[in-house]
XYZ file of N, CA and C in Angstrom:
606
model
N 49.797 -6.975 11.264
C 48.742 -7.779 10.653
C 47.681 -6.866 10.058
N 47.206 -7.182 8.845
C 46.197 -6.370 8.185
C 44.890 -6.400 8.968
N 44.257 -5.234 9.073
C 42.977 -5.121 9.765
C 41.895 -4.779 8.758
N 40.795 -5.503 8.792
C 39.644 -5.218 7.938
C 38.528 -4.676 8.831
N 38.257 -3.393 8.752
C 37.185 -2.762 9.524
C 36.067 -2.339 8.590
N 34.839 -2.757 8.901
C 33.695 -2.427 8.054
C 33.316 -0.962 8.197
N 32.808 -0.386 7.108
C 32.357 1.008 7.142
C 31.109 1.148 7.998
N 30.236 0.146 7.951
C 29.051 0.140 8.816
C 29.022 -1.176 9.574
N 28.970 -1.087 10.878
C 29.040 -2.298 11.695
C 27.787 -3.144 11.528
N 27.981 -4.456 11.562
C 26.868 -5.401 11.456
C 26.807 -6.240 12.721
N 25.645 -6.288 13.292
C 25.469 -7.086 14.501
C 25.230 -8.532 14.096
N 26.043 -9.429 14.622
C 25.911 -10.838 14.265
C 24.639 -11.429 14.859
N 23.998 -12.264 14.056
C 22.823 -12.976 14.532
C 23.238 -14.053 15.524
N 22.362 -14.360 16.432
C 22.644 -15.411 17.413
C 22.480 -16.782 16.751
N 23.243 -17.738 17.225
C 23.112 -19.111 16.751
C 23.751 -19.393 15.406
N 24.681 -18.533 14.979
C 25.369 -18.796 13.717
C 26.283 -20.007 13.857
N 26.434 -20.801 12.796
C 27.374 -21.926 12.866
C 28.810 -21.411 12.886
N 29.710 -22.201 13.439
C 31.129 -21.839 13.451
C 31.791 -22.364 12.184
N 32.694 -21.579 11.627
C 33.491 -22.058 10.500
C 34.451 -23.128 11.008
N 34.806 -24.046 10.125
C 35.652 -25.184 10.483
C 37.100 -24.856 10.147
N 37.996 -25.053 11.085
C 39.417 -24.814 10.868
C 40.087 -26.143 10.538
N 40.568 -26.259 9.311
C 41.176 -27.492 8.838
C 42.667 -27.304 8.612
N 43.468 -28.217 9.127
C 44.902 -28.201 8.862
C 45.137 -28.767 7.472
N 45.832 -28.008 6.623
C 46.089 -28.455 5.249
C 47.557 -28.749 5.001
N 48.434 -28.299 5.902
C 49.858 -28.575 5.781
C 50.494 -28.311 7.129
N 51.773 -28.591 7.238
C 52.473 -28.351 8.488
C 52.443 -26.859 8.812
N 51.703 -26.491 9.854
C 51.598 -25.095 10.250
C 50.622 -24.290 9.429
N 49.959 -24.917 8.441
C 49.002 -24.205 7.600
C 47.595 -24.732 7.795
N 46.619 -23.867 7.634
C 45.236 -24.276 7.800
C 44.331 -23.382 6.958
N 43.100 -23.865 6.742
C 42.087 -23.095 6.027
C 40.759 -23.237 6.738
N 39.946 -22.187 6.639
C 38.606 -22.218 7.209
C 37.613 -22.638 6.129
N 36.612 -23.396 6.540
C 35.593 -23.867 5.611
C 34.249 -23.901 6.322
N 33.205 -24.204 5.555
C 31.866 -24.333 6.121
C 31.120 -25.394 5.319
N 30.026 -25.867 5.860
C 29.255 -26.931 5.219
C 28.059 -26.327 4.485
N 27.910 -26.707 3.228
C 26.781 -26.268 2.409
C 26.228 -27.474 1.667
N 24.948 -27.784 1.893
C 24.318 -28.957 1.268
C 25.154 -30.217 1.484
N 25.623 -30.398 2.716
C 26.394 -31.576 3.132
C 27.776 -31.660 2.500
N 28.249 -30.570 1.870
C 29.584 -30.531 1.273
C 30.390 -29.442 1.961
N 31.649 -29.750 2.310
C 32.507 -28.764 2.960
C 33.115 -27.839 1.908
N 32.924 -26.531 2.091
C 33.350 -25.526 1.117
C 34.440 -24.659 1.727
N 35.575 -24.515 1.021
C 36.615 -23.582 1.485
C 36.888 -22.478 0.470
N 36.214 -22.542 -0.700
C 36.311 -21.479 -1.695
C 34.909 -21.179 -2.216
N 34.270 -20.135 -1.690
C 32.887 -19.818 -2.092
C 32.755 -19.214 -3.483
N 33.836 -19.150 -4.251
C 33.738 -18.633 -5.613
C 33.659 -19.756 -6.645
N 33.611 -21.005 -6.182
C 33.431 -22.138 -7.088
C 32.288 -23.002 -6.588
N 31.704 -23.808 -7.483
C 30.579 -24.649 -7.095
C 31.049 -25.823 -6.234
N 30.107 -26.660 -5.805
C 30.436 -27.739 -4.877
C 31.377 -28.770 -5.480
N 31.470 -28.824 -6.822
C 32.412 -29.750 -7.455
C 33.824 -29.177 -7.468
N 33.967 -27.868 -7.206
C 35.268 -27.227 -7.244
C 35.760 -26.926 -8.643
N 34.873 -27.031 -9.652
C 35.291 -26.881 -11.043
C 34.777 -25.607 -11.701
N 33.593 -25.132 -11.289
C 32.961 -24.038 -12.011
C 32.787 -22.800 -11.138
N 33.011 -21.649 -11.740
C 32.898 -20.372 -11.053
C 31.434 -20.075 -10.710
N 31.189 -19.617 -9.493
C 29.856 -19.176 -9.079
C 29.989 -17.910 -8.236
N 28.898 -17.218 -8.067
C 28.893 -16.054 -7.186
C 28.803 -16.528 -5.742
N 29.562 -15.925 -4.829
C 29.444 -16.286 -3.405
C 28.036 -16.095 -2.859
N 27.208 -15.333 -3.575
C 25.816 -15.168 -3.151
C 25.118 -16.517 -3.028
N 25.554 -17.486 -3.855
C 24.963 -18.828 -3.824
C 25.161 -19.496 -2.467
N 26.145 -19.054 -1.707
C 26.441 -19.637 -0.400
C 26.020 -18.719 0.754
N 25.196 -17.719 0.464
C 24.710 -16.839 1.517
C 25.602 -15.649 1.812
N 26.527 -15.305 0.915
C 27.398 -14.145 1.108
C 26.713 -12.888 0.584
N 27.051 -11.745 1.153
C 26.549 -10.457 0.690
C 27.704 -9.467 0.594
N 27.506 -8.390 -0.155
C 28.564 -7.407 -0.390
C 28.589 -6.383 0.741
N 29.791 -6.099 1.267
C 29.969 -5.076 2.298
C 31.167 -4.199 1.956
N 31.150 -2.960 2.484
C 32.237 -2.027 2.270
C 33.175 -1.977 3.465
N 34.463 -1.697 3.198
C 35.479 -1.651 4.247
C 36.322 -0.396 4.090
N 37.052 -0.076 5.125
C 37.910 1.101 5.080
C 38.909 0.997 3.935
N 39.248 2.155 3.365
C 40.175 2.177 2.235
C 39.498 1.960 0.906
N 38.157 2.002 0.889
C 37.421 1.835 -0.359
C 37.302 0.400 -0.822
N 37.628 -0.556 0.025
C 37.572 -1.966 -0.353
C 36.147 -2.500 -0.216
N 35.793 -3.439 -1.049
C 34.523 -4.153 -0.933
C 34.807 -5.655 -0.949
N 33.901 -6.427 -0.367
C 34.105 -7.882 -0.307
C 32.777 -8.590 -0.164
N 32.745 -9.821 -0.634
C 31.638 -10.723 -0.310
C 31.895 -11.243 1.102
N 30.891 -11.198 1.971
C 31.093 -11.559 3.373
C 29.976 -12.471 3.866
N 30.374 -13.435 4.674
C 29.399 -14.240 5.416
C 29.911 -14.394 6.831
N 29.035 -14.130 7.795
C 29.414 -14.213 9.206
C 29.278 -15.632 9.738
N 30.171 -15.968 10.662
C 30.126 -17.229 11.388
C 30.303 -16.920 12.870
N 30.072 -17.893 13.708
C 30.174 -17.676 15.145
C 31.578 -17.264 15.557
N 32.582 -17.775 14.862
C 33.976 -17.503 15.244
C 34.681 -16.513 14.316
N 33.931 -15.780 13.485
C 34.539 -14.787 12.609
C 33.727 -14.599 11.351
N 34.332 -13.983 10.332
C 33.662 -13.747 9.056
C 34.576 -14.175 7.924
N 33.977 -14.803 6.902
C 34.728 -15.184 5.718
C 34.509 -14.124 4.653
N 35.587 -13.674 4.017
C 35.544 -12.660 2.976
C 36.062 -13.249 1.672
N 35.444 -12.858 0.564
C 35.893 -13.276 -0.762
C 36.133 -12.015 -1.579
N 37.365 -11.855 -2.060
C 37.740 -10.670 -2.832
C 38.522 -11.100 -4.066
N 38.817 -10.123 -4.925
C 39.619 -10.433 -6.103
C 41.074 -10.660 -5.713
N 41.900 -11.026 -6.677
C 43.292 -11.398 -6.385
C 44.068 -10.256 -5.739
N 43.706 -9.012 -6.072
C 44.404 -7.860 -5.490
C 43.921 -7.555 -4.074
N 42.826 -8.160 -3.662
C 42.302 -7.943 -2.322
C 41.613 -6.613 -2.136
N 41.067 -6.044 -3.216
C 40.475 -4.708 -3.134
C 38.980 -4.673 -3.404
N 38.452 -5.657 -4.127
C 37.079 -5.552 -4.604
C 36.357 -6.892 -4.550
N 35.019 -6.801 -4.483
C 34.181 -8.004 -4.520
C 33.967 -8.475 -5.953
N 34.427 -7.697 -6.941
C 34.257 -8.072 -8.351
C 35.273 -9.160 -8.681
N 34.780 -10.361 -8.922
C 35.636 -11.526 -9.122
C 35.739 -11.879 -10.602
N 36.717 -12.694 -10.930
C 36.915 -13.155 -12.304
C 36.969 -14.675 -12.321
N 36.335 -15.259 -13.336
C 36.386 -16.716 -13.476
C 37.749 -17.193 -13.952
N 38.593 -16.254 -14.421
C 39.896 -16.626 -14.968
C 41.020 -16.566 -13.939
N 40.760 -15.917 -12.800
C 41.786 -15.753 -11.770
C 41.239 -16.260 -10.441
N 41.996 -17.066 -9.691
C 41.508 -17.557 -8.396
C 41.160 -16.406 -7.454
N 40.053 -16.550 -6.751
C 39.641 -15.532 -5.787
C 40.501 -15.623 -4.532
N 40.513 -14.547 -3.787
C 41.270 -14.487 -2.542
C 40.293 -14.678 -1.385
N 40.549 -15.669 -0.539
C 39.649 -16.006 0.552
C 40.297 -15.629 1.877
N 39.590 -14.821 2.657
C 40.096 -14.413 3.967
C 39.138 -14.872 5.049
N 39.675 -15.101 6.233
C 38.831 -15.328 7.403
C 39.276 -14.331 8.460
N 38.334 -13.508 8.905
C 38.642 -12.375 9.760
C 37.986 -12.559 11.129
N 38.764 -12.354 12.186
C 38.247 -12.466 13.551
C 37.357 -11.272 13.870
N 36.673 -11.342 15.009
C 35.747 -10.280 15.405
C 36.450 -8.936 15.572
N 37.749 -8.934 15.917
C 38.481 -7.677 16.108
C 39.065 -7.136 14.803
N 38.778 -7.814 13.665
C 39.255 -7.343 12.374
C 40.584 -7.920 11.937
N 41.216 -8.703 12.782
C 42.504 -9.293 12.402
C 42.282 -10.478 11.468
N 43.194 -10.622 10.521
C 43.066 -11.663 9.502
C 43.681 -12.964 10.007
N 42.861 -14.014 10.078
C 43.334 -15.321 10.515
C 43.734 -16.197 9.328
N 43.187 -15.893 8.161
C 43.528 -16.629 6.942
C 43.484 -15.675 5.764
N 44.465 -15.786 4.874
C 44.477 -15.009 3.644
C 45.169 -15.854 2.581
N 44.373 -16.420 1.665
C 44.968 -17.293 0.647
C 45.885 -16.513 -0.290
N 45.739 -15.199 -0.344
C 46.614 -14.396 -1.184
C 48.029 -14.319 -0.668
N 48.231 -14.643 0.614
C 49.578 -14.593 1.188
C 50.291 -15.928 1.105
N 49.578 -16.966 0.607
C 50.193 -18.284 0.484
C 51.121 -18.302 -0.717
N 52.267 -18.965 -0.611
C 53.167 -19.049 -1.771
C 52.520 -19.829 -2.899
N 52.641 -19.311 -4.100
C 52.059 -19.983 -5.263
C 53.103 -20.902 -5.897
N 52.685 -22.144 -6.133
C 53.589 -23.110 -6.745
C 53.724 -22.810 -8.231
N 54.965 -22.835 -8.725
C 55.193 -22.632 -10.142
C 54.730 -23.867 -10.910
N 54.000 -23.672 -12.016
C 53.551 -24.828 -12.787
C 54.735 -25.644 -13.304
N 54.641 -26.968 -13.188
C 55.721 -27.848 -13.628
C 55.476 -28.271 -15.069
N 56.520 -28.226 -15.871
C 56.426 -28.686 -17.250
C 56.508 -30.207 -17.268
N 55.509 -30.823 -17.878
C 55.468 -32.286 -17.909
C 56.629 -32.846 -18.720
N 57.311 -33.858 -18.186
C 58.392 -34.560 -18.881
C 57.741 -35.727 -19.618
N 57.283 -35.476 -20.837
C 56.444 -36.429 -21.558
C 57.263 -37.477 -22.301
N 56.720 -38.673 -22.366
C 57.304 -39.731 -23.180
C 56.152 -40.565 -23.740
N 56.268 -41.002 -24.982
C 55.258 -41.857 -25.596
C 55.745 -43.303 -25.583
N 54.867 -44.209 -25.167
C 55.194 -45.629 -25.110
C 54.258 -46.359 -26.063
N 54.829 -47.158 -26.976
C 54.022 -47.935 -27.913
C 54.174 -49.411 -27.565
N 53.049 -50.080 -27.346
C 53.049 -51.470 -26.893
C 52.270 -52.333 -27.880
N 52.867 -53.432 -28.313
C 52.183 -54.390 -29.182
C 51.778 -55.600 -28.355
N 50.497 -55.963 -28.405
C 49.983 -57.081 -27.614
C 49.439 -58.150 -28.557
N 49.859 -59.405 -28.355
C 49.292 -60.549 -29.061
C 48.542 -61.393 -28.041
N 47.260 -61.613 -28.268
C 46.448 -62.410 -27.340
C 45.688 -63.469 -28.132
N 45.632 -64.688 -27.597
C 44.917 -65.786 -28.249
C 43.631 -66.078 -27.485
N 42.504 -66.145 -28.189
C 41.198 -66.384 -27.588
C 40.619 -67.703 -28.069
N 39.889 -68.372 -27.198
C 39.013 -69.463 -27.598
C 37.658 -68.814 -27.859
N 37.209 -68.772 -29.086
C 36.015 -68.004 -29.450
C 34.731 -68.575 -28.863
N 34.687 -69.873 -28.618
C 33.476 -70.487 -28.055
C 32.212 -70.047 -28.798
N 32.315 -70.022 -30.108
C 31.151 -69.690 -30.928
C 31.011 -68.213 -31.257
N 31.818 -67.359 -30.623
C 31.746 -65.923 -30.910
C 32.529 -65.601 -32.183
N 32.303 -64.416 -32.732
C 33.020 -64.011 -33.934
C 34.393 -63.448 -33.571
N 35.329 -63.439 -34.514
C 36.647 -62.843 -34.252
C 36.553 -61.371 -33.845
N 35.558 -60.663 -34.404
C 35.413 -59.253 -34.038
C 35.080 -59.074 -32.564
N 34.344 -60.025 -31.977
C 34.038 -59.971 -30.546
C 35.326 -60.063 -29.740
N 36.233 -60.952 -30.168
C 37.518 -61.082 -29.472
C 38.325 -59.793 -29.573
N 38.289 -59.161 -30.734
C 39.004 -57.900 -30.926
C 38.489 -56.833 -29.948
N 37.182 -56.647 -29.906
C 36.595 -55.619 -29.036
C 36.779 -55.952 -27.560
N 36.710 -57.231 -27.224
C 36.901 -57.633 -25.836
C 38.304 -57.293 -25.349
N 39.316 -57.606 -26.169
C 40.697 -57.313 -25.789
C 40.907 -55.805 -25.625
N 40.354 -55.034 -26.535
C 40.529 -53.584 -26.461
C 39.869 -53.008 -25.201
N 38.699 -53.531 -24.834
C 38.040 -53.074 -23.603
C 38.860 -53.449 -22.374
N 39.428 -54.660 -22.383
C 40.237 -55.111 -21.253
C 41.465 -54.223 -21.073
N 42.133 -53.919 -22.187
C 43.320 -53.054 -22.118
C 42.934 -51.656 -21.674
N 41.834 -51.144 -22.213
C 41.378 -49.798 -21.869
C 41.073 -49.689 -20.378
N 40.372 -50.672 -19.829
C 40.051 -50.662 -18.391
C 41.316 -50.708 -17.544
N 42.288 -51.527 -17.953
C 43.534 -51.639 -17.195
C 44.308 -50.321 -17.212
N 44.324 -49.647 -18.372
C 45.041 -48.374 -18.466
C 44.382 -47.316 -17.592
N 43.057 -47.217 -17.661
C 42.340 -46.201 -16.893
C 42.424 -46.455 -15.391
N 42.590 -47.725 -14.998
C 42.722 -48.033 -13.571
C 44.008 -47.470 -12.999
N 45.022 -47.311 -13.844
C 46.275 -46.711 -13.408
C 47.112 -47.649 -12.559
N 48.280 -47.168 -12.103
C 49.169 -48.002 -11.289
C 48.621 -48.196 -9.884
N 49.117 -49.205 -9.203
C 48.719 -49.425 -7.826
C 49.267 -48.290 -6.957
N 48.612 -48.029 -5.831
C 49.016 -46.949 -4.941
C 50.471 -47.104 -4.524
N 51.263 -46.070 -4.735
C 52.665 -46.083 -4.344
C 53.584 -46.785 -5.320
N 53.034 -47.304 -6.413
C 53.862 -48.055 -7.361
C 54.790 -47.137 -8.150
N 54.291 -45.957 -8.547
C 55.091 -45.047 -9.351
C 54.518 -43.646 -9.279
N 55.387 -42.642 -9.463
C 54.923 -41.255 -9.527
C 54.542 -40.851 -10.937
N 54.852 -41.698 -11.923
C 54.475 -41.410 -13.302
C 52.962 -41.449 -13.431
N 52.402 -40.537 -14.206
C 50.954 -40.501 -14.380
C 50.606 -40.447 -15.863
N 49.537 -41.125 -16.235
C 49.091 -41.194 -17.617
C 48.415 -39.885 -18.008
N 48.795 -39.303 -19.134
C 48.181 -38.078 -19.629
C 47.094 -38.401 -20.650
N 47.401 -39.273 -21.589
C 46.435 -39.652 -22.617
C 46.854 -40.983 -23.229
N 45.891 -41.642 -23.851
C 46.236 -42.867 -24.578
C 45.260 -43.039 -25.732
N 45.671 -43.832 -26.713
C 44.808 -44.082 -27.861
C 45.145 -45.450 -28.452
N 44.170 -46.032 -29.169
C 44.398 -47.259 -29.911
C 44.690 -46.872 -31.348
N 45.844 -47.283 -31.857
C 46.228 -46.894 -33.213
C 45.680 -47.854 -34.261
N 45.743 -49.166 -33.985
C 45.259 -50.150 -34.952
C 45.065 -51.480 -34.258
N 44.224 -52.317 -34.851
C 44.076 -53.675 -34.332
C 43.807 -54.617 -35.500
N 44.204 -55.858 -35.358
C 44.014 -56.842 -36.420
C 43.672 -58.174 -35.794
N 42.861 -58.983 -36.497
C 42.462 -60.305 -36.026
C 42.911 -61.335 -37.044
N 43.564 -62.420 -36.574
C 44.052 -63.482 -37.455
C 43.588 -64.824 -36.896
N 43.244 -65.736 -37.807
C 42.874 -67.082 -37.386
C 44.135 -67.890 -37.143
N 43.971 -69.108 -36.668
C 45.120 -69.978 -36.456
C 45.878 -70.221 -37.750
N 45.154 -70.171 -38.889
C 45.800 -70.396 -40.191
C 46.465 -69.117 -40.686
N 46.449 -68.044 -39.826
C 47.090 -66.766 -40.151
C 46.369 -66.041 -41.292
N 45.040 -66.310 -41.410
C 44.238 -65.624 -42.424
C 43.673 -64.354 -41.809
N 43.906 -63.229 -42.429
C 43.459 -61.955 -41.857
C 41.959 -61.788 -41.949
N 41.320 -61.468 -40.817
C 39.907 -61.148 -40.815
C 39.682 -59.652 -40.972
N 40.708 -58.871 -40.715
C 40.518 -57.429 -40.860
C 41.625 -56.670 -40.173
N 41.810 -55.448 -40.610
C 42.809 -54.572 -40.020
C 42.225 -53.166 -40.028
N 41.839 -52.667 -38.887
C 41.115 -51.405 -38.799
C 41.917 -50.378 -38.023
N 41.962 -49.145 -38.529
C 42.632 -48.045 -37.830
C 41.654 -47.425 -36.838
N 41.967 -47.538 -35.528
C 41.089 -47.027 -34.473
C 41.602 -45.718 -33.884
N 42.617 -45.127 -34.470
C 43.259 -43.965 -33.853
C 42.284 -42.797 -33.709
N 41.316 -42.684 -34.647
C 40.364 -41.576 -34.558
C 39.127 -41.952 -33.766
N 38.753 -43.223 -33.813
C 37.538 -43.664 -33.130
C 37.706 -43.784 -31.626
N 38.860 -44.231 -31.155
C 39.032 -44.552 -29.740
C 40.138 -43.748 -29.094
N 40.418 -42.573 -29.591
C 41.407 -41.693 -28.958
C 40.821 -41.162 -27.658
N 41.525 -41.386 -26.537
C 41.029 -40.993 -25.224
C 41.806 -39.765 -24.769
């Protein structure tokens, strides 16, 4: 097992919170901590998990280790969390490459290393386009035909964005757009035919 020994020992402060050990898969787990009421397991991204940030934002500081390695480190009651680059050698991180997160026990043994986890190969989407024509009849109740047009489009849009019911299908929507819409009276007189492909492309 890899050992991380600091070049200069740091005495842990009393009363530090313990990192949380979370099971993420059968036999797998990750350590996390709470920051501003949000549980964090990757200190190189913000609380939304979308944007790169410096671990300094979460109270981490830079320390040196044997072998010339450096890391962002924060101590906890049950160990220390380290954030390093993908190669596991430096505290210099990149927003383009996922950081490597380690959790190290007091004796220097590594309890977690995200760099040792198998990386899933990206799956190529099996795409298909579906074109659906809908005819709907409205009682206008004094409203204009254009109101009926916009109402139907909003109803369809909401239904599409809601997605399938849980467990109904593994298929997932990638994108959708409205190509055109037309309104006709009972006498089949056209009120208009507008191309919405550029206006309402989602």
